[in-house]
């Protein structure tokens, strides 16, 4: 997903679509750190440092520093001056507020993408729908996570609204982290993959109303999942 304060991706800016422009070390550091935080490999409250993460990721300190700063803007890290950083706690009480904002923003972005995407971009959404289908049939968590990351980036680019994309990035980061809190108990890779694939197919078809309806269906699932998770945790 794209971060607030960082350049938004263009519609042709996903790594697999531009093999002649390999992922930079900063992008790689961000992607790998974000995944560790989202999947709770780095648990809330964990203290991390540039040196330790550079060694763990096999990357230089500068790209790791850039990634950490981007994650701090998104709210998943809290930078401590001269003392590294701490993985932010997950605010359980605010989840429904996040979902309320996410519903409106994601609906706008899905509708705009369906209306504005050009033919090559629609083809990429169709390809993403197929990837979500593979994640569904194989109940493949890793495949879903990878497809979801590319979906978020492509949606942000093709909606052509930098304000919505910048506002959406930290919300996605927080809701994805929350999703993993009770994934073993309530996670449903086939269902969430189907819901994402429906948005992709609607955008690929240029059907704005269907894209918005599919976006609402996904957020309905997120809201239901959140309610069940909170009931179990609180």
PDB file of N, CA and C in Angstrom, residues 16 50 64 71 153 172 207 211 227:
ATOM      1  N   UNK A  16       5.834  -6.027 -10.462  1.00  0.00           N
ATOM      2  CA  UNK A  16       5.745  -7.059 -11.476  1.00  0.00           C
ATOM      3  C   UNK A  16       5.427  -6.492 -12.857  1.00  0.00           C
ATOM      4  N   UNK A  50      17.309   0.733  13.890  1.00  0.00           N
ATOM      5  CA  UNK A  50      17.775   0.699  12.503  1.00  0.00           C
ATOM      6  C   UNK A  50      18.823  -0.387  12.313  1.00  0.00           C
ATOM      7  N   UNK A  64      16.420   1.329   5.508  1.00  0.00           N
ATOM      8  CA  UNK A  64      15.621   0.927   6.669  1.00  0.00           C
ATOM      9  C   UNK A  64      15.091   2.159   7.391  1.00  0.00           C
ATOM     10  N   UNK A  71       6.593   4.285   7.823  1.00  0.00           N
ATOM     11  CA  UNK A  71       5.679   3.552   8.703  1.00  0.00           C
ATOM     12  C   UNK A  71       5.232   4.414   9.875  1.00  0.00           C
ATOM     13  N   UNK A 153      -2.214  -0.736  -4.064  1.00  0.00           N
ATOM     14  CA  UNK A 153      -1.379   0.192  -4.831  1.00  0.00           C
ATOM     15  C   UNK A 153      -2.034   0.551  -6.154  1.00  0.00           C
ATOM     16  N   UNK A 172      -5.751   1.642   6.034  1.00  0.00           N
ATOM     17  CA  UNK A 172      -5.504   0.263   5.604  1.00  0.00           C
ATOM     18  C   UNK A 172      -4.485  -0.414   6.494  1.00  0.00           C
ATOM     19  N   UNK A 207     -17.551  -0.917 -14.595  1.00  0.00           N
ATOM     20  CA  UNK A 207     -18.887  -0.791 -14.008  1.00  0.00           C
ATOM     21  C   UNK A 207     -18.769  -0.081 -12.657  1.00  0.00           C
ATOM     22  N   UNK A 211     -18.661  -1.664  -8.874  1.00  0.00           N
ATOM     23  CA  UNK A 211     -17.428  -1.522  -8.098  1.00  0.00           C
ATOM     24  C   UNK A 211     -17.724  -0.946  -6.724  1.00  0.00           C
ATOM     25  N   UNK A 227     -16.461  -6.805  14.640  1.00  0.00           N
ATOM     26  CA  UNK A 227     -17.390  -6.985  15.748  1.00  0.00           C
ATOM     27  C   UNK A 227     -17.141  -8.323  16.458  1.00  0.00           C
TER      28      UNK A 227
END
